[in-house]
Coordinates of C-alpha atoms and ligand atoms in Angstrom, one line a residue:
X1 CA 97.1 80.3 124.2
X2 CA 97.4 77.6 121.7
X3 CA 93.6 76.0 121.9
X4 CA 92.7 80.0 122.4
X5 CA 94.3 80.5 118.1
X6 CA 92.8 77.0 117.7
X7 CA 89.2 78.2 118.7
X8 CA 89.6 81.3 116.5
X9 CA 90.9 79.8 113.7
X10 CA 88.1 77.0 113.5
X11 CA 86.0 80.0 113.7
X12 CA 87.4 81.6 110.8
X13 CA 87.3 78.4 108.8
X14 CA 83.7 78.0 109.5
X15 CA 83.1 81.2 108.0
X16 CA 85.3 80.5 105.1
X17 CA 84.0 77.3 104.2
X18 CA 80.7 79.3 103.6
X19 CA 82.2 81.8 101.4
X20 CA 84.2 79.3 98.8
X21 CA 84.1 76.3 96.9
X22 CA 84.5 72.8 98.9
X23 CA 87.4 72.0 96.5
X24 CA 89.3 75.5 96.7
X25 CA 88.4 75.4 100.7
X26 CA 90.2 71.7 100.9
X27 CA 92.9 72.9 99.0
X28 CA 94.3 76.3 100.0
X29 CA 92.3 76.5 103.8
X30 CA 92.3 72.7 105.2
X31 CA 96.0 72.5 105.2
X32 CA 96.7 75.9 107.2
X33 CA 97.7 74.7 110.9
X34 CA 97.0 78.1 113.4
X35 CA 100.3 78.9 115.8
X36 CA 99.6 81.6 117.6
X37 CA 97.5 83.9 118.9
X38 CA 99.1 87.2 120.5
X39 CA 97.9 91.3 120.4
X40 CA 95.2 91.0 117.9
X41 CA 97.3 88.8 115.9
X42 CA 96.9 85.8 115.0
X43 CA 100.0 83.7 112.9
X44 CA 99.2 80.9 110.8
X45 CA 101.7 78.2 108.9
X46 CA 101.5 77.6 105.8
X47 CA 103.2 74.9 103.4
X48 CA 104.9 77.1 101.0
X49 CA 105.8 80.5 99.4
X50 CA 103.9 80.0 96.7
X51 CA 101.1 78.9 99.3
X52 CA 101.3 82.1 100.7
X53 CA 101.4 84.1 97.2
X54 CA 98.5 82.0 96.1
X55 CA 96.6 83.0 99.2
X56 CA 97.3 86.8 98.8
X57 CA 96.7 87.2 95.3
X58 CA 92.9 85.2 95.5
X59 CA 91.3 85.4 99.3
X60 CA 93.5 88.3 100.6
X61 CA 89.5 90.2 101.1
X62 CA 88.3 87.1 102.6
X63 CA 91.1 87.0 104.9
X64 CA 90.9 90.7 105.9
X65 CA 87.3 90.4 106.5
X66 CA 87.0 87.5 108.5
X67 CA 89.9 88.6 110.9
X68 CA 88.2 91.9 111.3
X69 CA 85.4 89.6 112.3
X70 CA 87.4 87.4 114.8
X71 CA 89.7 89.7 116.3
X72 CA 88.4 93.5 115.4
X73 CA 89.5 96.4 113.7
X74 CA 92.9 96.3 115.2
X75 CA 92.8 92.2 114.2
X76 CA 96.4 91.5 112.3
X77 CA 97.1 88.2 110.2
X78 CA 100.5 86.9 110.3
X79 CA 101.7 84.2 108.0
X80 CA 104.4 81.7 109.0
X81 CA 106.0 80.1 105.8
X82 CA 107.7 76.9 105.9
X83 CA 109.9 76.3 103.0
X84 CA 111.3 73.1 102.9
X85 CA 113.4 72.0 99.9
X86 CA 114.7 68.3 101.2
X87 CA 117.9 69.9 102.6
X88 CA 117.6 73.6 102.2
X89 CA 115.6 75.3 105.2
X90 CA 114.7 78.5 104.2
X91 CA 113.8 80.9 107.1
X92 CA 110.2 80.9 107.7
X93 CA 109.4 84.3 107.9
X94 CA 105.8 86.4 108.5
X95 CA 104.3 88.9 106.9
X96 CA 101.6 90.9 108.2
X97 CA 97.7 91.9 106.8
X98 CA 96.7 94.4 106.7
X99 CA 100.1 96.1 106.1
X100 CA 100.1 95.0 103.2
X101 CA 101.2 94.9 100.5
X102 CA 103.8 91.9 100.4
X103 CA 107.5 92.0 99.7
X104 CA 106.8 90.0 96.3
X105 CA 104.2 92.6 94.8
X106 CA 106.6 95.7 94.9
X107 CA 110.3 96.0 95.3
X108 CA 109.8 99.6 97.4
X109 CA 112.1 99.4 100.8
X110 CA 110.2 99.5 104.0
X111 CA 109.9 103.1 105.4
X112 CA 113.0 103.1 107.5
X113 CA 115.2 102.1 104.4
X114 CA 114.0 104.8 102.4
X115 CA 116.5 107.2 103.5
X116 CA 119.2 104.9 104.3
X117 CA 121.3 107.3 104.0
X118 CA 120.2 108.9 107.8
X119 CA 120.4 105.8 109.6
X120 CA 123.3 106.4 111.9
X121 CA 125.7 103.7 110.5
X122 CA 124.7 101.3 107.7
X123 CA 123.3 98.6 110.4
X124 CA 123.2 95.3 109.2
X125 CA 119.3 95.0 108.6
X126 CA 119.8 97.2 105.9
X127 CA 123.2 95.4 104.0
X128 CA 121.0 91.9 104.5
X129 CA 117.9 93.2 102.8
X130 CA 119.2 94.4 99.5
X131 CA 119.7 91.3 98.0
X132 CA 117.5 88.2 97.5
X133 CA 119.4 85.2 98.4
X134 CA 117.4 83.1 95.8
X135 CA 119.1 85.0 93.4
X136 CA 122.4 83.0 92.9
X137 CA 124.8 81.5 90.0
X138 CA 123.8 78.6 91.1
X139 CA 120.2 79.1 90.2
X140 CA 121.2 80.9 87.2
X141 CA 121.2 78.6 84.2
X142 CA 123.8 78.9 81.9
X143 CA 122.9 79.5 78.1
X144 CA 124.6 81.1 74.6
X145 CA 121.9 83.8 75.5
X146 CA 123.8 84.9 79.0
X147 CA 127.4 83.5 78.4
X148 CA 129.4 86.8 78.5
X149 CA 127.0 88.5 81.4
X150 CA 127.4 85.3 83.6
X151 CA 131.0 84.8 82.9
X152 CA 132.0 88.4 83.3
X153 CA 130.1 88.7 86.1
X154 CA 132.0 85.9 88.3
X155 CA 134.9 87.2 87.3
X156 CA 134.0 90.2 88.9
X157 CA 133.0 88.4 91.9
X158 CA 136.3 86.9 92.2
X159 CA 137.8 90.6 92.0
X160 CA 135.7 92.9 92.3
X161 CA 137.3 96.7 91.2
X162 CA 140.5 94.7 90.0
X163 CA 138.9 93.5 86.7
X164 CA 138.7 95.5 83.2
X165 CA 135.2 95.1 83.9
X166 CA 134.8 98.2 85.6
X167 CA 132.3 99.7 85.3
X168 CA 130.1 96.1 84.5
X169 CA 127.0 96.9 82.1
X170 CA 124.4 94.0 81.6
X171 CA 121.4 95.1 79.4
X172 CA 118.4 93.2 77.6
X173 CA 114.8 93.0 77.6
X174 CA 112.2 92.5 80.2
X175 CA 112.3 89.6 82.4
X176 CA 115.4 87.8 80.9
X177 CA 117.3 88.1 84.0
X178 CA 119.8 91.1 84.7
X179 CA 118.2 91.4 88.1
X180 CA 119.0 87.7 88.4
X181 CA 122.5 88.3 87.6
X182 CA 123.8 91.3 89.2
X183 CA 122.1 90.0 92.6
X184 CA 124.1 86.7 91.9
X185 CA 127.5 88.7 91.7
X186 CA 126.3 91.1 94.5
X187 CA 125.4 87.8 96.8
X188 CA 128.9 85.9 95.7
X189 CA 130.6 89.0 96.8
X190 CA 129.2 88.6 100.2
X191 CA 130.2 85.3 100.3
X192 CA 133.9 85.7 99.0
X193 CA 134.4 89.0 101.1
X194 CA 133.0 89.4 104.2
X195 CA 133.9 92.7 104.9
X196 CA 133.0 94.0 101.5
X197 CA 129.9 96.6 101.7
X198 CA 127.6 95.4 98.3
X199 CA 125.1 98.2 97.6
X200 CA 121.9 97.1 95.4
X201 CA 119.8 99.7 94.1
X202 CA 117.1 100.0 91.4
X203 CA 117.2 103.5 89.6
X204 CA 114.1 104.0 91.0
X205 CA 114.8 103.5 94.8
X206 CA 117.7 105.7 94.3
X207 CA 116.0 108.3 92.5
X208 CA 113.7 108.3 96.0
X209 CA 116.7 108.6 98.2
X210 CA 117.6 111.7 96.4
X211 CA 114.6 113.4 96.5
X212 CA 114.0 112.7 100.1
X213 CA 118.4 113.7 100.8
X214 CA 117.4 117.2 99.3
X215 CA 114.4 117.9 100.6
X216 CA 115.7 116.9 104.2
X217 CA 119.3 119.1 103.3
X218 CA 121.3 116.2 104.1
X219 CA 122.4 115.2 100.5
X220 CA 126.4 114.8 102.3
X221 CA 124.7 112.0 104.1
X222 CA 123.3 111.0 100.6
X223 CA 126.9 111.2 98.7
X224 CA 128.9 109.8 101.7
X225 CA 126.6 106.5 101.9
X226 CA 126.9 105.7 98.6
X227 CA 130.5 106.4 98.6
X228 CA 130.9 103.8 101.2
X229 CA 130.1 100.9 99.0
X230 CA 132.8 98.5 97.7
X231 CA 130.6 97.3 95.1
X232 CA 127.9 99.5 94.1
X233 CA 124.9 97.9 91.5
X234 CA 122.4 100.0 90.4
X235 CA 119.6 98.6 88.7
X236 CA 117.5 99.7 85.5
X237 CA 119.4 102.4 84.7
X238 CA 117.3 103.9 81.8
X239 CA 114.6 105.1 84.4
X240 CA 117.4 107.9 85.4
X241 CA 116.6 109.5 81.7
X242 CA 115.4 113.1 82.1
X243 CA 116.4 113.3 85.7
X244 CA 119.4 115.6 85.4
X245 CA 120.1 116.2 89.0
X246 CA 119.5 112.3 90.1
X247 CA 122.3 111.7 87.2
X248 CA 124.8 114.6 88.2
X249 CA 125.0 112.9 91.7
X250 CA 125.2 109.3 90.3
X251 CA 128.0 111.0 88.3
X252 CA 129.9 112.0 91.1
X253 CA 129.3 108.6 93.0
X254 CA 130.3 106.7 90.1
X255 CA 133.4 109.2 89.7
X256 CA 134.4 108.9 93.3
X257 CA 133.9 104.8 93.5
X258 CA 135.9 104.5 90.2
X259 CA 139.1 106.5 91.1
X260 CA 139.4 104.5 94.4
X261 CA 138.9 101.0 92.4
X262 CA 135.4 100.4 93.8
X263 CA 133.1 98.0 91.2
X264 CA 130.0 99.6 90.0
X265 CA 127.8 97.3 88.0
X266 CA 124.9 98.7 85.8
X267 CA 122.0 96.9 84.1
X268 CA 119.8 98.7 81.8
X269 CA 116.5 97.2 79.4
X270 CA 118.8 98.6 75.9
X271 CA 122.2 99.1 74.8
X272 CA 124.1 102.2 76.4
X273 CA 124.3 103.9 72.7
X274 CA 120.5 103.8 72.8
X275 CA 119.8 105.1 76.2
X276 CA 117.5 108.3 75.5
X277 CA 117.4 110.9 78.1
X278 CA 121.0 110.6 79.8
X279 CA 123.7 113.1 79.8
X280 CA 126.3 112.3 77.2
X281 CA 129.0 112.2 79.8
X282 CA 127.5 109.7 81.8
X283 CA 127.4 107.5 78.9
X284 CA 130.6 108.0 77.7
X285 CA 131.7 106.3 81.4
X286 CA 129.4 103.4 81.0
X287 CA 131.9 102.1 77.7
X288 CA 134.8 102.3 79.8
X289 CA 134.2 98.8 80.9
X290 CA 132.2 95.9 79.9
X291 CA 129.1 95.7 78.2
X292 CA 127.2 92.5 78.3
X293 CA 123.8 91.3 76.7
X294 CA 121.3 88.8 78.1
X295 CA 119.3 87.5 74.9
X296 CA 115.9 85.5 75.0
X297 CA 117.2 81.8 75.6
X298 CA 116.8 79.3 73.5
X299 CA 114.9 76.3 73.2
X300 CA 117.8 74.4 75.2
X301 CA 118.0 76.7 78.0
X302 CA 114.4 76.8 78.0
X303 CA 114.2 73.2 79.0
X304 CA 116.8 73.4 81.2
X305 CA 115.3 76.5 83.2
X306 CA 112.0 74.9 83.4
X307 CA 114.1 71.6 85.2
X308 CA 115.6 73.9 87.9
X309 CA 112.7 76.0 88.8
X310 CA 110.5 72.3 89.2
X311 CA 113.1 70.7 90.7
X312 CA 113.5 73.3 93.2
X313 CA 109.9 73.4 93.8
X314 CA 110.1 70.0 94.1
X315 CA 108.1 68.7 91.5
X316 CA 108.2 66.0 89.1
X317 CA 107.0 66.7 85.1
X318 CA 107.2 64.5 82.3
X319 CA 109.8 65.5 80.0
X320 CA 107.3 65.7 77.3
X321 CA 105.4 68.0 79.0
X322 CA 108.8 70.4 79.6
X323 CA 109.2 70.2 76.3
X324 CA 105.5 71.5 75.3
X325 CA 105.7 74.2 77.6
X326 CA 109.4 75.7 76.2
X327 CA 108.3 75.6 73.1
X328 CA 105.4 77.3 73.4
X329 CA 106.9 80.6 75.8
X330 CA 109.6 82.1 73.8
X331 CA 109.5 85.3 75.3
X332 CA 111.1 85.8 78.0
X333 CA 111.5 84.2 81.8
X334 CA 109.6 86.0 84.0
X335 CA 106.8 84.5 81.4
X336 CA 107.8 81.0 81.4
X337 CA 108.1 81.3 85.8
X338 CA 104.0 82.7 85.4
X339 CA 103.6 79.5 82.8
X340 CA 105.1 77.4 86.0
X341 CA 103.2 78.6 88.6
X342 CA 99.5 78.6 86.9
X343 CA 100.3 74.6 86.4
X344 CA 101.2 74.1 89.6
X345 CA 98.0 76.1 90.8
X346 CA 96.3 74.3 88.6
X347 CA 97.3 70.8 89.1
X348 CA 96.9 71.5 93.1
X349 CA 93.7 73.6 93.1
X350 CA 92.3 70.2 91.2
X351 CA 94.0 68.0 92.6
X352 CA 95.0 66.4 89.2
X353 CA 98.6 65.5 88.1
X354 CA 100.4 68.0 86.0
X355 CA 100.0 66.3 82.5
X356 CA 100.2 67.6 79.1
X357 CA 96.2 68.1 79.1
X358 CA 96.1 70.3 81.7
X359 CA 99.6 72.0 80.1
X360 CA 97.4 73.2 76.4
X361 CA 94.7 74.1 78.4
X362 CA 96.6 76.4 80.9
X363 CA 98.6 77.8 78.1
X364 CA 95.5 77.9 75.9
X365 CA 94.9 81.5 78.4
X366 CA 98.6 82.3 78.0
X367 CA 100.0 82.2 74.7
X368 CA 98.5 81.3 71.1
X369 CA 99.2 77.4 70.3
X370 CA 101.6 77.1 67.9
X371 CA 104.7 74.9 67.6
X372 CA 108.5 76.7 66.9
X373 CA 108.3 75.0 63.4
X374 CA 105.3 76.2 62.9
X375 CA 105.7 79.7 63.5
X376 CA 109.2 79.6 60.9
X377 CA 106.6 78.5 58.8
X378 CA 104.0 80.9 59.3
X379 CA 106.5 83.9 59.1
X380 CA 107.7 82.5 55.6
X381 CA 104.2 81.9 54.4
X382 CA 102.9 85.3 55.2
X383 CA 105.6 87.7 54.3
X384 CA 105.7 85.6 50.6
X385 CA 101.8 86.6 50.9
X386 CA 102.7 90.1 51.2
X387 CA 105.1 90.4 48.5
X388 CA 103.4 88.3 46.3
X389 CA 106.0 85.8 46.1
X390 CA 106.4 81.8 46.8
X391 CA 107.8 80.4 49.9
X392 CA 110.0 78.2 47.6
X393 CA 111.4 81.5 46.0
X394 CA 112.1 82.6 49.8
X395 CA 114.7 79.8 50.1
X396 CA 115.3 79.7 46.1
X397 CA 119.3 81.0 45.4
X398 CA 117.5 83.7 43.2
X399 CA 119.0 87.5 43.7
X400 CA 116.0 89.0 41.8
X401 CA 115.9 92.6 43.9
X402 CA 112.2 92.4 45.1
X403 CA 113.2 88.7 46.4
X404 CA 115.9 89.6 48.5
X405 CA 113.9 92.1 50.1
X406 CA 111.2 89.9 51.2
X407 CA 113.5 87.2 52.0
X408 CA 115.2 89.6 54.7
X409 CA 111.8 90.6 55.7
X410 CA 111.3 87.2 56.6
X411 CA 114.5 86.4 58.7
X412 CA 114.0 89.6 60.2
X413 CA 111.1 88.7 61.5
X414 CA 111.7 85.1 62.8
X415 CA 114.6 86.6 64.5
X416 CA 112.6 88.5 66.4
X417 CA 109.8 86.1 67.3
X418 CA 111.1 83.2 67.1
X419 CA 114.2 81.6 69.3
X420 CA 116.4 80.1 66.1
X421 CA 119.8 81.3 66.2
X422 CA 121.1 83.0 62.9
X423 CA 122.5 79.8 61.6
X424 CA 119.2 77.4 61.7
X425 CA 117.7 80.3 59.9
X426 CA 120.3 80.2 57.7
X427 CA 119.4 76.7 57.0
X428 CA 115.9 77.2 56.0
X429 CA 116.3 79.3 53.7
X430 CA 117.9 76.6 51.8
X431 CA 121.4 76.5 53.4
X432 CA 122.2 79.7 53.5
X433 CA 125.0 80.3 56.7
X434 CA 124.8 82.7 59.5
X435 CA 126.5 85.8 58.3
X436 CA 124.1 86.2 55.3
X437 CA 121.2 86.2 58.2
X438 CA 122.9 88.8 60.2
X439 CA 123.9 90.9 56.9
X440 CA 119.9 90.7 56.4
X441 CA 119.2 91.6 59.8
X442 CA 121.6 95.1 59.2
X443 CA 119.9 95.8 55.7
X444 CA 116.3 96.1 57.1
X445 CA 117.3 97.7 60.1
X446 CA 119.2 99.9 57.3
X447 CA 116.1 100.6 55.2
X448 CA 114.2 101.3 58.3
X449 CA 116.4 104.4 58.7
X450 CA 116.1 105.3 55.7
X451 CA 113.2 104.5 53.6
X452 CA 109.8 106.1 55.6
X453 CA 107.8 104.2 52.7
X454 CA 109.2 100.9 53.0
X455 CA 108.8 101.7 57.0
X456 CA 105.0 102.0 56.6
X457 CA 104.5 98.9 54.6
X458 CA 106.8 96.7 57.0
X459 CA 105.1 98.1 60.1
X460 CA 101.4 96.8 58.3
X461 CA 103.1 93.3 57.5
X462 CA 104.8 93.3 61.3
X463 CA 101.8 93.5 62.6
X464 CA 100.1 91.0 60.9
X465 CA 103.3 88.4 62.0
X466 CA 102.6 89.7 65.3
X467 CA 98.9 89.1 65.3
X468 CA 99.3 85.4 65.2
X469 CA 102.4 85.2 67.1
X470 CA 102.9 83.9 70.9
X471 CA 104.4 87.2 71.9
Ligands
LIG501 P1 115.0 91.4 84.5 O1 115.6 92.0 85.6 O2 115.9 91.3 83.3 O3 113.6 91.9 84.1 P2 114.8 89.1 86.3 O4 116.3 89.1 86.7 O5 113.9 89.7 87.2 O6 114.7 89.8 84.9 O7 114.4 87.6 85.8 C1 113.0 87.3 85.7 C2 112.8 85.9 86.3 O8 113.5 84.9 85.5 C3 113.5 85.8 87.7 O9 112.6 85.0 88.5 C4 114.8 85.1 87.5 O10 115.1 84.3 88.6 C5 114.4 84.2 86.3 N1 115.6 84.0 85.4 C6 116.1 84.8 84.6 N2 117.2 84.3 83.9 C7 117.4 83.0 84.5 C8 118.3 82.0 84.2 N3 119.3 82.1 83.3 N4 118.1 80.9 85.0 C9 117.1 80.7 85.9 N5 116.2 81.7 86.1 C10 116.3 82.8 85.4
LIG502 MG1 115.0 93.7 86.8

């Protein structure tokens, strides 16, 4: 069996070796050790998840084609992925080609967890695969930008239902981590309470289960599963806007769960009081609780995220080069993880070290060079273009009407591209403190409302900020 996946393999490498670069072949193919070979499927091992992602997302074709090759139509690939972190052994665990596509690329449930809600009892597979265990507190760095989500979420997962924080709403932009968060409440609940049944769900997957409950008549079973959970999490809320009848029956849920004490935890990508599209009623329930923000992080946190995710890949990077690369991804997270990764492909596919030359000309593709002091700068300098003014006047004590307007303009904006926090905005525009920020921050969102002229003209100028900016 063994030298029989051995032959094959070798086969398939031969044929490989053909069809790709001698460099990319030593790198992604030469390491690949063949395991098995059993019903048209053959299983390799390879050295790591991102390994295995790196594979899919670049020779997925190739690998289809030369198994179909090898092994015929009904030839399967499985992978074996060996993740080993010094002491932490994660599970290697196989996916197969050509049912693709892989658990990373898409969050839908395999077929027989799409309507949960008929399996006979809730079996274990189904409690186990809701969560991803990578998403932890430990793993979530702390930062001023998720201080009251992280804290109020391990509250809750030291009492869940016997908090204020009931129900628990975390919202903020994309990628910034509510997912991150909610999971890590939903996983420490499993750990603190064995017998607790946590319930993740994204909008979307819910909004499935429904469909399918009603057009199979069995939305009782529907009701009654959800009504079982102890902690219910239902993530990206705002997709349930327009669907009445999906919300009606999350009303009832979240009625039912509430009354007998249950935690239900929310997250959604805007504030509750701007969430278009859902019943007013529904809303009004979500300010019962708590309602937490996740912010972009700043330069701090940056750093510090870009340590753990290394460190936990178990790479080594110059401070230096940490530095360059949170400066230059001020976005969000899920950004700064795709930053990671492409250095790390890099680096490997070229076998060079990961070093600050490699780092500009990785993010060169990504973002716009442009340092954090820079792009204060910038904002200053072009908004004093546009209203005809001097960046000295910007930071100048003078009150002079037109001034003050272009001097919020400018705050506005570097509040919203850059990373400072009110109060080092404050300070360069000449020592001014944090309150007058945020009092500039309401006036333009003020004259937005309320001036459709002004509107036009900052929208021109916004882009033009924009333009330049590493968004
Ligand atoms: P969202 O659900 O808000 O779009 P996610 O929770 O999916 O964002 O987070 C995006 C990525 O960033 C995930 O891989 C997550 O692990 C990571 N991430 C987010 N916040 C943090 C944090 N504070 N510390 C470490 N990783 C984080
Ligand atoms: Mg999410």
């Amino acid at each position: 069996m063994r030298s029989d996946c051995k032959v094959v393999w070798d086969r398939c490498l031969q044929f490989i070796q053909e069809q790709i670069s001698e460099q990319s072949f030593k790198t992604w193919f030469k390491p690949i050790v063949p395991k098995q070979l059993e019903n048209n499927t053959l299983t390799i091992q390879v050295p790591s998840q991102f390994f295995y992602e790196w594979l899919e997302e670049h020779y997925l074709a190739l690998l289809q084609q030369v198994i179909h090759r090898e092994l015929g139509p009904q030839g399967k690939l499985e992978y074996s992925i060996i993740v080993d972190k010094g002491t932490k052994r994660q599970q290697p665990f196989t996916i197969k080609l050509p049912l693709h596509p892989s658990p990373y690329a898409t969050q839908q449930a395999p077929p027989d967890l799409r309507s949960p809600f008929a399996l006979k009892e809730v079996g274990s597979a189904y409690k186990t695969a809701l969560l991803n265990p990578n998403y932890t507190f430990d793993s979530f760095i702390e930062g001023d930008c998720n201080q009251l989500a992280r804290s109020a979420a391990q509250a809750i997962a030291q009492k869940p239902g016997g908090t204020a924080f009931n129900p628990f709403m975390v919202y903020g932009g994309v990628g910034l981590g509510k997912t991150h968060v909610v999971q890590a409440l939903g996983n420490a609940i499993k750990a603190n309470f064995t017998d607790k049944f946590v319930l993740y769900v994204s909008s979307e997957q819910f909004t499935t289960q429904f469909i399918e409950a009603v057009r199979n008549n069995r939305l009782q079973d529907f009701s009654h599963f959800y009504l079982q959970a102890d902690l219910l999490i239902l993530d990206d809320v705002q997709f349930l806007a327009g669907k009445d009848k999906t919300q009606e029956i999350f009303f009832h849920i979240f009625n039912h769960l509430h009354q007998a004490g249950k935690q239900i935890v929310m997250t959604s990508d805007c504030p509750p009081r701007e969430l278009k599209g859902l019943q007013e009623r529904l809303l009004s329930r979500f300010k019962w609780g708590l309602t937490a923000d996740l912010q972009q992080p700043d330069f701090e946190t940056r750093v510090a995220i870009i340590h753990s995710k290394m460190e936990a890949d178990g790479i080594d990077i110059e401070e230096e080069l940490v530095q360059y690369v949170a400066h230059s991804v001020e976005t969000n997270i899920r950004e700064l993880e795709g930053v990671l990764i492409s250095l790390i492909a890099h680096a490997s596919l070229n076998k060079e070290k990961i070093n600050l030359e490699l780092a500009k000309q990785v993010l060169k593709n990504i973002v716009q060079e442009i340092d954090i002091e820079v792009s204060m700068d910038y904002i200053q300098k072009t908004v004093a273009g546009h209203f005809n003014v001097s960046v000295e006047s910007l930071k100048s004590k003078s009150r002079k009407r037109e001034l003050v307007t272009a001097r919020q303009v400018a705050m506005y904006f570097i509040k919203k591209y850059t990373s400072h926090s009110l109060k080092s905005i404050g300070q360069y525009f000449g020592g001014r403190d944090h309150s007058t920020v945020s009092h500039a921050l309401q006036a333009i969102d003020d004259l937005l409302d309320t001036e459709p002229h002004f509107k036009r003209s900052f929208e021109d100028l916004q882009r033009k900020v924009k333009f330049k900016m590493p968004l």
